[in-house]
Coordinates of C-alpha atoms in Angstrom, one line a residue:
X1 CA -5.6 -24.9 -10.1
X2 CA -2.9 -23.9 -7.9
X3 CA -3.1 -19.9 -7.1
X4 CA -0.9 -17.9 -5.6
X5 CA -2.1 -13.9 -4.0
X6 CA 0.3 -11.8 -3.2
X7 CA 0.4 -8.9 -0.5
X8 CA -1.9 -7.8 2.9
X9 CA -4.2 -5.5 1.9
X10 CA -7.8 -5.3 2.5
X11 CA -8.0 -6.2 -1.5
X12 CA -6.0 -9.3 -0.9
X13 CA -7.8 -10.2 2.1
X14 CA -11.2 -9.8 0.5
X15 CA -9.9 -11.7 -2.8
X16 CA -8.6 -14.8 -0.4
X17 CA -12.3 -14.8 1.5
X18 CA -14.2 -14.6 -2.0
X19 CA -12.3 -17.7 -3.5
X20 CA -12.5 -19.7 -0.2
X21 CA -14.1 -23.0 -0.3
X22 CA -14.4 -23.6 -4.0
X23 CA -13.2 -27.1 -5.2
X24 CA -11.0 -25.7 -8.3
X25 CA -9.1 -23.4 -7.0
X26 CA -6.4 -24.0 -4.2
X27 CA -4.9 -20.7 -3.0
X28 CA -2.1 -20.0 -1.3
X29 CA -2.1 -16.2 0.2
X30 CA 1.9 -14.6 0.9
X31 CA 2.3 -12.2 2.7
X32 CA 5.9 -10.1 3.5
X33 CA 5.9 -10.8 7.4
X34 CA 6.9 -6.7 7.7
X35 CA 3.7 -6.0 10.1
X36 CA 4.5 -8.0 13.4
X37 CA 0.6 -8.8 13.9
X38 CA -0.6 -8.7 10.1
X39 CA -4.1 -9.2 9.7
X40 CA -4.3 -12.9 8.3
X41 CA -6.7 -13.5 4.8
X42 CA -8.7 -17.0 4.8
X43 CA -7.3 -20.3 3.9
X44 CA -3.6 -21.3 3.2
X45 CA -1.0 -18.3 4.3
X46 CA 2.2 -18.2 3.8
X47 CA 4.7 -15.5 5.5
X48 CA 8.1 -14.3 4.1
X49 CA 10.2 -13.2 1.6
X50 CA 10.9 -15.5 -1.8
X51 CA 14.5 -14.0 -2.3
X52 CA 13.8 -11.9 -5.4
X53 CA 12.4 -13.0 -8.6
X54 CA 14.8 -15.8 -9.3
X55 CA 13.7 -17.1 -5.5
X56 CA 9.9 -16.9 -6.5
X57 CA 10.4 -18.2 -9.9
X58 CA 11.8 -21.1 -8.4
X59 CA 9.2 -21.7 -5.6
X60 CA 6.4 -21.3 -8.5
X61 CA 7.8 -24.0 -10.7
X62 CA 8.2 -26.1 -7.4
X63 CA 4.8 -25.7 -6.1
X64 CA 3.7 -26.0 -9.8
X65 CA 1.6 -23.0 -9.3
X66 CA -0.8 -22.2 -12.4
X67 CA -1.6 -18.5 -11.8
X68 CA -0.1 -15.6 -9.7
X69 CA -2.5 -12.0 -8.3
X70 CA -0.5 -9.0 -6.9
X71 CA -2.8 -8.0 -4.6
X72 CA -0.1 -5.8 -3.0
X73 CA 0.3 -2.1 -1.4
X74 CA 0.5 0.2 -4.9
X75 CA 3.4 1.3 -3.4
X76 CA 5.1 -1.8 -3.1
X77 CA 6.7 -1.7 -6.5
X78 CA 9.5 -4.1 -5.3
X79 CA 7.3 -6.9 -4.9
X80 CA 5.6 -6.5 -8.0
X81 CA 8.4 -5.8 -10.0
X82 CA 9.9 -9.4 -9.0
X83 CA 6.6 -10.8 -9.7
X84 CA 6.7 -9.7 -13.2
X85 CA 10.0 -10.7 -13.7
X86 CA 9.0 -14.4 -12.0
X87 CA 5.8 -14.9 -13.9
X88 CA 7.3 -14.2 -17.0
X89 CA 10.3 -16.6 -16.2
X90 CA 8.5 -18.8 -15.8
X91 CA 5.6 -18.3 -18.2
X92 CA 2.4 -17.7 -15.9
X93 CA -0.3 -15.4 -15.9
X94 CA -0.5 -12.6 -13.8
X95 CA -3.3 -10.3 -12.6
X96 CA -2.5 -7.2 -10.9
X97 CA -4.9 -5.8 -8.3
X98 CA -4.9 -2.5 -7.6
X99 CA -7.4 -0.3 -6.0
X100 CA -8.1 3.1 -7.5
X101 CA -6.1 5.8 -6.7
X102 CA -7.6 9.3 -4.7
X103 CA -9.0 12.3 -6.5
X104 CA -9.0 15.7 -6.0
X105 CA -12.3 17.4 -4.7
X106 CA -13.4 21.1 -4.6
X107 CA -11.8 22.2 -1.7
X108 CA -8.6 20.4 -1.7
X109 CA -5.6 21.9 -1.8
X110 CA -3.1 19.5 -3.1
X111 CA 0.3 19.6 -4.2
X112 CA 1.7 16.4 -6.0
X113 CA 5.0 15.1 -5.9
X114 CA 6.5 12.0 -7.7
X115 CA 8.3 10.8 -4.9
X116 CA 8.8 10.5 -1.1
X117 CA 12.1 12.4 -1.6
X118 CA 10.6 15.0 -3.3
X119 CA 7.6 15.5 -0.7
X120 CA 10.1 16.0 1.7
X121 CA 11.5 18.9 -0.7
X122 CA 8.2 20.3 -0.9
X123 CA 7.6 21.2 2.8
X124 CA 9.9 24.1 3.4
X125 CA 7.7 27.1 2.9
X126 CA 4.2 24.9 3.0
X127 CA 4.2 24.5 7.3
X128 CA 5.8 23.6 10.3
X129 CA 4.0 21.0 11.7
X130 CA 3.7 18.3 9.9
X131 CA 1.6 15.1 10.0
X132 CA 3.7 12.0 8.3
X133 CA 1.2 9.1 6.6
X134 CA 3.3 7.6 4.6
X135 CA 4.4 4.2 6.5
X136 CA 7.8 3.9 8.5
X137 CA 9.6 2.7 5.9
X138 CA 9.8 6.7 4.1
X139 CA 10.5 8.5 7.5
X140 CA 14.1 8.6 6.6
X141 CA 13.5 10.8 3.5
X142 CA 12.7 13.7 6.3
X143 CA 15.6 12.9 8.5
X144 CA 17.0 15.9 7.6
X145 CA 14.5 18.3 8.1
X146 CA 14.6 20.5 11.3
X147 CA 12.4 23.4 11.1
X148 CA 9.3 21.1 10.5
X149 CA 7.8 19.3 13.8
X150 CA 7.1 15.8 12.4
X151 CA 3.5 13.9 13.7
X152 CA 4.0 10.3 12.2
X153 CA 1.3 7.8 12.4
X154 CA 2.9 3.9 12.0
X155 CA 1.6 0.2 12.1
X156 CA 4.9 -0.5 13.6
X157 CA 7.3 1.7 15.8
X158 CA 9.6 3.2 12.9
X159 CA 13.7 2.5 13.1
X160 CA 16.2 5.4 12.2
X161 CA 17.0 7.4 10.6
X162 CA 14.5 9.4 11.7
X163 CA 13.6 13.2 11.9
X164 CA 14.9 15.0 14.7
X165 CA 11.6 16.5 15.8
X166 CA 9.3 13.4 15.5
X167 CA 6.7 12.0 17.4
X168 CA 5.1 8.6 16.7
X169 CA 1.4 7.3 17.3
X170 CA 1.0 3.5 16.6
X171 CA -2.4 2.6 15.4
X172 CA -4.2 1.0 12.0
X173 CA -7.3 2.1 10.3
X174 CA -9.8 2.0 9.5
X175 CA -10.0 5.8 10.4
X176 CA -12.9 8.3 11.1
X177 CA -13.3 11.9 10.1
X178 CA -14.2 12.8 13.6
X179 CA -10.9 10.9 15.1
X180 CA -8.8 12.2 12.5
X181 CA -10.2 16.0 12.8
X182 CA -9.3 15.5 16.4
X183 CA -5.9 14.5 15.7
X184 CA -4.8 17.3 13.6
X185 CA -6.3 19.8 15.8
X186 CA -4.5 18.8 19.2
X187 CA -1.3 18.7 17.2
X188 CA -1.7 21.8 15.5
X189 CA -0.6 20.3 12.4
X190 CA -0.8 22.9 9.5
X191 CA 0.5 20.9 6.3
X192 CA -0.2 16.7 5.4
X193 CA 2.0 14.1 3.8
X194 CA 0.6 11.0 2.2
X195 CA 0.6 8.9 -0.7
X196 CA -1.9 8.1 -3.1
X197 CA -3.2 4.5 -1.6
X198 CA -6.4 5.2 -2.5
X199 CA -9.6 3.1 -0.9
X200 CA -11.7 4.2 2.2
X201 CA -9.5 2.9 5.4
X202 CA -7.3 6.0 5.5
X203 CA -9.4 8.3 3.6
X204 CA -10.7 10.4 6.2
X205 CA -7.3 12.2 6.6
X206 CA -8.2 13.9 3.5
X207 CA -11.9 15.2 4.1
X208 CA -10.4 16.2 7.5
X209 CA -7.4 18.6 5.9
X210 CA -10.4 19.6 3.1
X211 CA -12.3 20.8 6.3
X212 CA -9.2 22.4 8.2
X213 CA -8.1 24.3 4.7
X214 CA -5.0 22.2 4.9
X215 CA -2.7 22.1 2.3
X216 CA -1.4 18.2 1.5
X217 CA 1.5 16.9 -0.1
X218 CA 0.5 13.3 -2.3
X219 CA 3.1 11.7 -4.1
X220 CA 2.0 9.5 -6.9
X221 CA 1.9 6.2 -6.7
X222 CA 4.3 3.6 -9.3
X223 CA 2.4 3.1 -12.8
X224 CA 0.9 -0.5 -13.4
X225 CA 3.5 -2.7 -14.8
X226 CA 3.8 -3.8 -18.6
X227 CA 4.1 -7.1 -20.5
X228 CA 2.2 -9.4 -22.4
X229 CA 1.6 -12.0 -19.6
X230 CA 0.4 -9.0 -17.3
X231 CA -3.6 -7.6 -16.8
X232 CA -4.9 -5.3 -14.2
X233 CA -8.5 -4.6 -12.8
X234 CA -9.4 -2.4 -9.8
X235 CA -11.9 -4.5 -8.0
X236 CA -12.3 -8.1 -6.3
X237 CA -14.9 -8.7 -8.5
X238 CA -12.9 -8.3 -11.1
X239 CA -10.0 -10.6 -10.2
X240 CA -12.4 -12.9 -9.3
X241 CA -13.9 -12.8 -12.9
X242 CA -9.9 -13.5 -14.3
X243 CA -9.9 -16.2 -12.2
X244 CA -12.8 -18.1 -13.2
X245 CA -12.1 -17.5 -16.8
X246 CA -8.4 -19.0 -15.9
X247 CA -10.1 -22.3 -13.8
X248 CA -12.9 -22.5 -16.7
X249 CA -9.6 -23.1 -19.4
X250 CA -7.6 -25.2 -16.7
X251 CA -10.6 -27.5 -16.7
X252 CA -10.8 -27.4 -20.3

C-alpha cells in the first residue's frame, strides 16, 4: 500500500521512522523544499511543490497512491487545504496529524489574536522591543511598524518586506529555557509574538516570558479541516494505528 506523508515536522519525521522497514506499506515522505537544509525523514523523500490540488490529484492517481497523512506545520493551511481538495478528488483517505496546540499556565500573560495581521495590530501599547517567532514568511505583516524594535528568530534569512527596525538571528530548535532566558534579556525584549505550534522544540520561549512577566501575543492556529474522507489524531501513535487499520483492509 502506497502512502504518501506530507510536510517536515518533527511529527512527520517521527511518523516516516516508525513505518520504515515494514513490507506493506511503501511511503513516500514530501516535503515543500522552503528550508534550504531541511531535516530529511527516513526512506523515500520527495522535495517540491505538486502545483495545487489539481497537480497533486494528478500525481496521486499516477503514482496510484492508496492513502495520504498531512503531517504538516498547523499553520500551513495551504497545503492542507489542497490536500483535502486532492484526496477528495480523487477519492482517498486522509489522516491529518496535528500536534496539540499550547495552553495557558498560571503566570502567563497572554493575549490571543486570530491572525498574523492582527498580532501586528496588537503591539502598539503592549512594548517596544519585540521578539518575532513566527517564521519569515509573516515578517511582512510588521513592515509597517516603527516604534517597535523588531528581534526575529528565522530558519532562513527572511526577504522583504521587512520591518524597518529588525534584526535577524538564524538558528533551529530545539530550544532551552536557559538559552532562550538569555536571549530575551540581552535584547531587552519587553513583549513576544508567536503562534500557537504547539510541541516541545520551541516551547521554552514561553516558560522564559512566564519567568520575565512578559506579556505574549499567540495567534491561533487554522481549525482542522472538514469532510467525510478526512480524520485527525494528535500523536504518531495514533496515525500509525490509522495506518495499520488502512494496510489490515488493503490486505483484505
Amino acid at each position: 500500500m502506497r502512502v504518501l506523508v506530507l510536510g517536515g515536522t518533527g511529527e512527520a519525521r517521527r511518523l516516516a521512522a516508525a513505518l520504515a522497514g515494514r513490507p506493506e506499506l511503501r511511503v513516500v515522505s514530501s516535503l515543500a523544499g522552503r528550508v534550504a537544509d531541511p531535516r530529511l525523514p527516513e526512506g523515500e523523500v520527495r522535495i517540491g511543490g505538486f502545483g495545487g490540488p489539481e497537480g497533486l490529484a494528478a500525481w496521486l492517481r499516477e503514482e496510484r497512491v492508496a492513502a495520504v497523512v498531512d503531517a504538516t506545520h498547523p499553520f500551513a493551511h495551504r497545503m492542507t487545504d489542497s490536500a483535502v481538495r486532492a484526496t477528495g478528488e480523487v477519492g482517498l483517505p486522509l489522516l491529518v496529524l496535528r500536534r496539540p496546540g499550547w495552553q495557558p499556565e498560571p503566570g502567563d500573560d497572554w493575549r490571543w489574536a486570530e491572525t498574523i495581521s492582527d498580532a501586528a495590530g496588537l503591539l502598539p501599547g503592549l512594548g517596544e522591543r519585540v521578539f518575532l517567532s513566527t517564521g519569515r514568511q509573516d515578517l511582512a505583516a510588521f513592515a509597517d511598524l516603527r516604534e517597535q524594535w523588531f528581534l526575529a528568530r528565522c530558519v532562513d534569512p527572511p526577504e522583504p518586506p521587512l520591518p524597518p527596525r529588525l534584526e535577524v538571528v538564524l538558528d533551529r530548535g530545539p530550544f532551552a529555557v536557559d538559552g532562550e532566558l538569555a536571549l530575551l534579556r540581552r535584547h531587552r525584549i519587553d513583549v513576544m509574538v508567536t503562534k500557537d505550534s504547539g510541541g516541545e522544540m520551541t516551547a521554552a520561549k514561553l516558560v522564559a516570558a512566564r519567568e520575565l512577566g512578559l506579556p505574549v501575543v499567540v495567534v491561533r492556529r487554522p481549525p482542522l479541516p472538514d469532510g467525510p474522507h478526512v480524520e485527525s489524531v494528535g500523536t504518531v501513535e495514533g496515525a500509525v494505528a490509522w495506518l495499520d487499520a488502512l494496510a489490515a483492509a488493503h490486505a483484505g
